[in-house]
Coordinates of C-alpha atoms and ligand atoms in Angstrom, one line a residue:
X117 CA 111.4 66.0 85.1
X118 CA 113.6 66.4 82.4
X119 CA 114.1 70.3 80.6
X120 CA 115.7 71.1 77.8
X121 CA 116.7 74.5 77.0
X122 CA 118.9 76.7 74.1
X123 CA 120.7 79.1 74.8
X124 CA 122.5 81.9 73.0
X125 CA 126.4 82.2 74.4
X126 CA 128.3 85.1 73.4
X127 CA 131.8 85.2 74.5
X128 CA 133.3 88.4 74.5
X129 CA 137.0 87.4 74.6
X130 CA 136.6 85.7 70.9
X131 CA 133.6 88.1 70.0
X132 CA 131.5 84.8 69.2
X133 CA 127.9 83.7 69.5
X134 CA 126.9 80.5 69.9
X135 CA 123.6 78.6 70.4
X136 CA 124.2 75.8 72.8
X137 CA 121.4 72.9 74.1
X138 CA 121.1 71.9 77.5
X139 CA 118.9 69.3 79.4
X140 CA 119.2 68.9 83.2
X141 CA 116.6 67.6 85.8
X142 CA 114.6 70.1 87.7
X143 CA 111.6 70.0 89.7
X144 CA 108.3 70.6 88.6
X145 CA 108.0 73.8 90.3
X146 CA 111.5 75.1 88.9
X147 CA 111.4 78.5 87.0
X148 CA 113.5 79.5 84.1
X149 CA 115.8 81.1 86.7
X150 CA 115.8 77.6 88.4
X151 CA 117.0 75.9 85.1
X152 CA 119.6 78.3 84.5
X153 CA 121.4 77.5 87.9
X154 CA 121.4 73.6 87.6
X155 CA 122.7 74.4 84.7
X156 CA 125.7 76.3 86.0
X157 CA 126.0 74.2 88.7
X158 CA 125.8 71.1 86.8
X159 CA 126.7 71.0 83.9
X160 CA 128.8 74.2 82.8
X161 CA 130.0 76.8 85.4
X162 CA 130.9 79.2 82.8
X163 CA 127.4 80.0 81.8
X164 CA 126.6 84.0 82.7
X165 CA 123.6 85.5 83.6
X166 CA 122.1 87.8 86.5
X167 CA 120.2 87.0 89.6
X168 CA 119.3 88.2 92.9
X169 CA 115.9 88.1 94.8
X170 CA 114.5 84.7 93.1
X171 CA 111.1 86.3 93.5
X172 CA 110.3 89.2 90.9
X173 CA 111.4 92.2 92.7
X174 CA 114.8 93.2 92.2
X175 CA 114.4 93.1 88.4
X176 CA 117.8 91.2 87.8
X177 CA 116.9 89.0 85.8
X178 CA 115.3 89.8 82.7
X179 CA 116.5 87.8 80.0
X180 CA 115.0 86.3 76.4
X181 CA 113.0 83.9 76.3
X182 CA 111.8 82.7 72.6
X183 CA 112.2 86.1 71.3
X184 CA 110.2 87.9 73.9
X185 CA 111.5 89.6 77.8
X186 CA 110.6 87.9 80.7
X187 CA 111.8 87.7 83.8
X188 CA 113.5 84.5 84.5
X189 CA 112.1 84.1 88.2
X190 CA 109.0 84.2 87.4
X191 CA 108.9 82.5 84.3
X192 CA 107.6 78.4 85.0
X193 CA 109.0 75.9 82.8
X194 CA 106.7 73.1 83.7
X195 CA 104.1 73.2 80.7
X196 CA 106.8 74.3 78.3
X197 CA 108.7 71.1 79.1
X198 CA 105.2 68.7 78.8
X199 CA 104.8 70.4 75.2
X200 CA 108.1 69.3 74.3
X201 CA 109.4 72.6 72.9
X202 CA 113.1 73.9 73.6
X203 CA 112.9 77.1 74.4
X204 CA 115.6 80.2 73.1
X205 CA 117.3 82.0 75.9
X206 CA 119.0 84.9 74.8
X207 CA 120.0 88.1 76.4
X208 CA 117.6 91.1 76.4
X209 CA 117.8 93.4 73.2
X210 CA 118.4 97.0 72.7
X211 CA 121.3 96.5 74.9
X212 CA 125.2 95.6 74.3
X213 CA 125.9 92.1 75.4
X214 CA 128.5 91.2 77.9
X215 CA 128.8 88.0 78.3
X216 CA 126.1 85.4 77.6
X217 CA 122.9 86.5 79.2
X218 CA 124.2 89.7 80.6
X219 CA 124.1 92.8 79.2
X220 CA 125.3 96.4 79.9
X221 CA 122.7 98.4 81.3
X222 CA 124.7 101.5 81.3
X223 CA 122.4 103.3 79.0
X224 CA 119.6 102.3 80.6
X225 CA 120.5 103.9 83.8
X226 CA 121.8 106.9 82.0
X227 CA 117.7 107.7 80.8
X228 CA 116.5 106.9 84.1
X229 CA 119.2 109.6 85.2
X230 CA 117.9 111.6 82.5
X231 CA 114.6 112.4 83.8
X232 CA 115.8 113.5 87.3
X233 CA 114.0 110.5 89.1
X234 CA 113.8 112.1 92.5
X235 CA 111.2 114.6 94.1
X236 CA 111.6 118.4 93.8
X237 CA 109.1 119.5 95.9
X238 CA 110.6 123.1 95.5
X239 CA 111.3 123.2 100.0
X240 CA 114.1 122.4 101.5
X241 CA 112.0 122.2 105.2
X242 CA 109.1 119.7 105.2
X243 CA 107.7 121.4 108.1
X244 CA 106.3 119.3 110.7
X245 CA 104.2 117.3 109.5
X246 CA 104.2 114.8 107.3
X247 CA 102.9 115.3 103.3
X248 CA 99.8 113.3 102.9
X249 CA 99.0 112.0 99.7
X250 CA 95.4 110.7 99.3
X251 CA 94.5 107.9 97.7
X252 CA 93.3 109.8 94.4
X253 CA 96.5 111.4 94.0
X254 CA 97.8 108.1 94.3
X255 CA 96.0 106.8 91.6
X256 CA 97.4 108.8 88.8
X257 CA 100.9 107.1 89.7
X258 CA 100.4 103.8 91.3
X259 CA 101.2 101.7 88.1
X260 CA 104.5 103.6 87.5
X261 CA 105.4 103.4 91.3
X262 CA 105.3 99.5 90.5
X263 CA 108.5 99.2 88.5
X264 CA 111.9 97.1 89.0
X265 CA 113.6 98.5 86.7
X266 CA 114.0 95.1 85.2
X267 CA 115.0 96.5 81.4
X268 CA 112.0 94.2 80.1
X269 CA 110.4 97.0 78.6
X270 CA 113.7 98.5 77.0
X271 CA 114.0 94.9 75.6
X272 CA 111.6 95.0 73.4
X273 CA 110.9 99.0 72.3
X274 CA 110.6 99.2 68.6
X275 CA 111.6 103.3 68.5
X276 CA 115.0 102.4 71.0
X277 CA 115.8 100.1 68.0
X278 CA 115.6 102.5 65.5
X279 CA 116.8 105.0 67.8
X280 CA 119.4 104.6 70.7
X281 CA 118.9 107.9 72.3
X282 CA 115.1 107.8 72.5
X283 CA 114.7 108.0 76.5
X284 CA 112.9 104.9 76.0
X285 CA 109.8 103.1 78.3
X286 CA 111.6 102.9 81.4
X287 CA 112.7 106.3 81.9
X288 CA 109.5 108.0 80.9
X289 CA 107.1 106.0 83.3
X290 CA 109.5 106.7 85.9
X291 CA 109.4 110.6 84.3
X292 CA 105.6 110.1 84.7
X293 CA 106.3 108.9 88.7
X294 CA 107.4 112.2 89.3
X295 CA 104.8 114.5 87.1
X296 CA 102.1 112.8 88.6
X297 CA 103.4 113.0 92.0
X298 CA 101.4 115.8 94.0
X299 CA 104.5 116.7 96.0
X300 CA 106.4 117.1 93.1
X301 CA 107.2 121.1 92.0
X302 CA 109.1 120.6 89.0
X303 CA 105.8 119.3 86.2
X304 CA 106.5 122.0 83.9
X305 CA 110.1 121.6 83.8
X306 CA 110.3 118.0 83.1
X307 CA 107.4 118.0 81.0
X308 CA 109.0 120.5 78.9
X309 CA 112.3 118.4 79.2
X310 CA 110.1 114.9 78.0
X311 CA 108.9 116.5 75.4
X312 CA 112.2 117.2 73.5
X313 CA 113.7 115.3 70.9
X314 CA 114.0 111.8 71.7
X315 CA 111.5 112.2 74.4
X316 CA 107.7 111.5 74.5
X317 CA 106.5 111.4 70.9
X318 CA 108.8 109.7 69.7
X319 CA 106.9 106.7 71.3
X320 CA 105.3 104.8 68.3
X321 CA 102.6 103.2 70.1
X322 CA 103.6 99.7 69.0
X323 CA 102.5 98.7 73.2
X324 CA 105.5 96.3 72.9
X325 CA 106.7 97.4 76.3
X326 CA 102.8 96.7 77.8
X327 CA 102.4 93.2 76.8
X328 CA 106.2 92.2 78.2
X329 CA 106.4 94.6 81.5
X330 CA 106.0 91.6 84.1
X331 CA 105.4 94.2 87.0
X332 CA 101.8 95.9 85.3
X333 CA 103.9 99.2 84.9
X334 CA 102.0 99.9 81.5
X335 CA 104.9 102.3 80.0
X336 CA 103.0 103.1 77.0
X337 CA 100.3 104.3 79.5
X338 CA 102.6 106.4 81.2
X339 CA 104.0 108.2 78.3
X340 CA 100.6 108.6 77.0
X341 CA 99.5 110.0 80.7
X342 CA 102.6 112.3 80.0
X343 CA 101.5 113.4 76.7
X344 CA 98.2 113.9 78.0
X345 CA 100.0 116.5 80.5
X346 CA 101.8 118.1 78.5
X347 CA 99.2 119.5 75.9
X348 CA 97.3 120.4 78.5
X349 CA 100.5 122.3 80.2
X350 CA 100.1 123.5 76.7
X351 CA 103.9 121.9 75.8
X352 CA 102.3 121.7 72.6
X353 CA 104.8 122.5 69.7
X354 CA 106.3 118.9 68.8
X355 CA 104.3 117.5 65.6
X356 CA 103.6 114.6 68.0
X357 CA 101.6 116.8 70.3
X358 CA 100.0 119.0 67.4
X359 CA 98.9 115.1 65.8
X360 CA 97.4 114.1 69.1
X361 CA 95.2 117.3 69.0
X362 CA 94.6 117.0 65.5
X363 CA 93.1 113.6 65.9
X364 CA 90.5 114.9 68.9
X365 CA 89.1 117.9 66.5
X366 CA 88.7 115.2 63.3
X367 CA 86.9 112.9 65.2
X368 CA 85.2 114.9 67.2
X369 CA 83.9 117.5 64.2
X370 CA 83.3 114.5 61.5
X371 CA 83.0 111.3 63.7
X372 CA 86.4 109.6 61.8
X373 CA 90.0 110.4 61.3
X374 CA 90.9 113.3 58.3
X375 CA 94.6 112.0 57.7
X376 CA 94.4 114.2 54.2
X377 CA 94.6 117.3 56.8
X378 CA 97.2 115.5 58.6
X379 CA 100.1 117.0 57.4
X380 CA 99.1 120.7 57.0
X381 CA 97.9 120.7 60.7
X382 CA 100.6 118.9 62.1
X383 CA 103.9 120.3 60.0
X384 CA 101.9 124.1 58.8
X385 CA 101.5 124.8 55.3
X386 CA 104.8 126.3 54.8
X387 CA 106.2 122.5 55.4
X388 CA 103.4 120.8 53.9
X389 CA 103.9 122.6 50.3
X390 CA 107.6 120.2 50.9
X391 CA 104.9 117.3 50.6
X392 CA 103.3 118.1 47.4
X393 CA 104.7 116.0 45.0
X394 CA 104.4 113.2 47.7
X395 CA 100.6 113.7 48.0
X396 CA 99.9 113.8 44.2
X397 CA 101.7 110.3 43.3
X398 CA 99.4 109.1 46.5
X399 CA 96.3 110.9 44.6
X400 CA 97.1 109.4 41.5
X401 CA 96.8 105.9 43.0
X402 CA 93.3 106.6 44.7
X403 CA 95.6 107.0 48.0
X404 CA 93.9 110.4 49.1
X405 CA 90.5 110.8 49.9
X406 CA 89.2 114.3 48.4
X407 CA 89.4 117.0 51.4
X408 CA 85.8 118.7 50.5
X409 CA 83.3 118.2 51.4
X410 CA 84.3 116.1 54.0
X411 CA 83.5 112.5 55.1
X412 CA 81.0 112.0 58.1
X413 CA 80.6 109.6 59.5
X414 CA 77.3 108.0 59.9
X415 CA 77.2 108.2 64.1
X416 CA 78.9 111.2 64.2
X417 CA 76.8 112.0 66.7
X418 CA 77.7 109.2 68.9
X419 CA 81.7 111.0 68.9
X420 CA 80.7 114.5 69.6
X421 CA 78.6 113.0 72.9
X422 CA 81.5 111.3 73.8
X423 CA 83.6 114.2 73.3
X424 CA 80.8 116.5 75.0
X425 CA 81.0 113.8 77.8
X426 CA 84.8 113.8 78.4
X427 CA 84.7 117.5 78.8
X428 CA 81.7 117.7 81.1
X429 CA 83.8 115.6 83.5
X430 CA 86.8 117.7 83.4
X431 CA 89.2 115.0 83.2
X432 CA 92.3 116.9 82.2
X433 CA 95.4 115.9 81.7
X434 CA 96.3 111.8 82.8
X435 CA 93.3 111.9 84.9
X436 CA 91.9 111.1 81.9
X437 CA 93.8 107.7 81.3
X438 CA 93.4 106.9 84.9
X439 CA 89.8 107.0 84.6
X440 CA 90.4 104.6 81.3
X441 CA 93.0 102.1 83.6
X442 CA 90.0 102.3 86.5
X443 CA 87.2 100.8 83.9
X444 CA 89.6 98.2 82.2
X445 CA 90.4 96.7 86.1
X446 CA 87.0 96.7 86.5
X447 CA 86.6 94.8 83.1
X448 CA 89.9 92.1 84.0
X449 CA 89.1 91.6 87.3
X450 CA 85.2 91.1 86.7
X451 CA 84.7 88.8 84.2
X452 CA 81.1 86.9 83.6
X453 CA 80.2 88.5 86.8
X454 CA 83.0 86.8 88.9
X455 CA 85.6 88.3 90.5
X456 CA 88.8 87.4 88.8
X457 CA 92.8 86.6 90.3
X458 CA 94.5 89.6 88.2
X459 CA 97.4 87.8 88.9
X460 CA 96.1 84.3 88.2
X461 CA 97.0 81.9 85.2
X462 CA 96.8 83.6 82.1
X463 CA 96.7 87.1 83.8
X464 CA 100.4 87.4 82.1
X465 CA 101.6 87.4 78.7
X466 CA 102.8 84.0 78.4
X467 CA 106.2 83.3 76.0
X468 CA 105.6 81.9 72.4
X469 CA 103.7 78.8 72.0
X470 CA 105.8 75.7 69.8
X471 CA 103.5 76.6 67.3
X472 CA 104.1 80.2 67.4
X473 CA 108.0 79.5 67.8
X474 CA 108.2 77.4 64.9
X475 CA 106.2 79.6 62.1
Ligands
SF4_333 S1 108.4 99.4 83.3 FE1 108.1 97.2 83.7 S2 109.4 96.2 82.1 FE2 110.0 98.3 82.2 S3 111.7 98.4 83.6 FE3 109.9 98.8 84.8 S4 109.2 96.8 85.6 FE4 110.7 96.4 84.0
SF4_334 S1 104.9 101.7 72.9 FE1 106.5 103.2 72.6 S2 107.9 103.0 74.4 FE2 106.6 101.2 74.3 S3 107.8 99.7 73.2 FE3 106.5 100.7 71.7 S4 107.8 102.4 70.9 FE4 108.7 101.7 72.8
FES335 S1 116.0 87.4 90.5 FE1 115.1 89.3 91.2 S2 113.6 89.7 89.7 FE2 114.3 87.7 89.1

């Protein structure tokens, strides 16, 4: 069947972009990845772009596609094509392009270097026998053990965009592959490292990286399993952290979230008296909610069981977010009593509709 297809050239000889439209023959089965070769085989060899595997496991291939990461191999082009829509390739942000639909991942391997992606499990002689890692120990990592290293992730982070040198979602769930590993010596140390500037909480929880990870990594969940680690390694002094806990005591003591105490509890009252003026032009326009007496909310109750509950299970740390990835399987793979194909059509976040590419 016929597919037609944009993409975005850049050629870095003349330092110019351009969006070129190609329509080849393909197969019904052919992927974006598919497309992309007839295309340099058939119509214009000098189109660049990077492959390997064909089958979603070397993470090669993560280009653009409307706007969003995917990978290319596992990207099908068949309903696209039957709407009629010509979809954008373009190479993946947040990274300098090379040529076309390549781009340098230099600084992405740089963070992953950054965290010190190997095990230090603080011997040099593993004894005689083997380490065993049980399944539960497993657990806490077996999402972030799951990644290509595709860049997908990196594509699309909102806080790499407004800043290069934050470690980004890539590094910090593999950060989280080694903090969460039970043979691994060196926690403290890396969560002390993560938790610098640029590091963990400088994540802004936008969950872009989630929805386009084609591999189920869930970086957000990993830097939130790192977070989650860290305070309770009590790595606690970043505002980030000192928010987090800030949030648990609110709702936990008046049911909702007291963002007028915010500031004082997060930056000290030193800091805060900075934010004065600030917080009297928000008064003046109804902004700020008196501080006394304070709101509560109407099931309080209902948040200090749940809080009660939490600690009764002694959940600490990312156990606490594994438990949370445990029931939402449950939920996705169970639906209307049925078991559901997690990796079955719709299971993935599929690229823009026409409708959603055109508005
Ligand atoms: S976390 Fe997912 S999107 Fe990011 S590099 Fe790994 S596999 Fe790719
Ligand atoms: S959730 Fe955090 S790490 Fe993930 S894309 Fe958004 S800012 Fe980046
Ligand atoms: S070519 Fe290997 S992941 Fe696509």
């Amino acid at each position: 069947m016929k597919m037609a297809l944009k993409i975005w050239r850049y050629d870095p000889v003349a330092g110019e972009r351009a969006l070129r439209e190609y329509e080849v023959d393909a197969p019904d089965w052919a992927t974006l990845l598919d497309v992309l070769d007839i295309v340099k085989d058939k119509h214009d060899g000098t189109l660049a772009y990077r492959k390997s595997c064909r089958m979603m496991i070397c993470g090669s291939c993560g280009m653009r596609m409307d706007g969003a990461a995917v990978l290319a191999c596992k990207t099908r082009m068949v309903d696209i094509a039957e709407s009629g829509h010509v979809p954008v390739i373009s190479a993946m942000g947040n990274m300098p392009i090379v040529k076309d639909l390549v781009v340098d991942m230099g600084p992405f391997w740089g963070k992953i270097r950054a965290v010190q992606p190997w095990l230090q499990p603080g011997y040099s002689d593993s004894g005689e026998k083997e380490y065993v890692v049980s399944q539960k120990e497993m657990d806490v990592i077996h999402k972030e053990s799951l990644c290509i290293m595709c860049g997908c992730c990196v594509s699309e982070c909102n806080s790499m965009e407004a800043d290069p040198d934050f470690l980004g979602p890539a590094a910090l769930a593999k950060g989280m592959r080694f903090v969460g590993d039970a043979r691994d010596q060196a926690s403290v140390e890396r969560l002390q490292a993560y938790s610098d500037e640029h590091g963990i909480w400088d994540c802004t929880r936008c969950y872009f990286c989630n929805e386009r990870c084609p591999k189920g990594v869930d970086p957000r969940d990993a830097i939130a399993k790192l977070g989650a680690e860290a305070i309770e390694a009590g790595i606690d002094s970043d505002m980030g952290a000192k928010h987090a806990k800030w949030f648990v005591t609110s709702a936990k003591t008046t049911g909702w979230l007291r963002e007028t105490e915010l500031v004082p509890k997060t930056q000290g009252v030193v800091k805060s008296l900075k934010e004065v003026k600030f917080a009297m032009g928000l008064l003046k326009h109804g902004k700020v909610p008196p501080p006394v007496p304070p709101h509560v909310a109407k099931h309080v109750d209902e948040a200090r069981a749940l809080y009660d509950l939490v600690g009764q299970q002694d959940r600490q740390g990312a156990d606490g977010i594994v438990q949370a990835e445990k029931a939402l399987s449950r939920l996705e793979l169970h639906a209307d009593g049925e078991p559901r194909d997690p990796y079955g059509e719709g299971s993935f976040p599929a690229p823009l509709s026409p409708e959603e590419s055109a508005s």
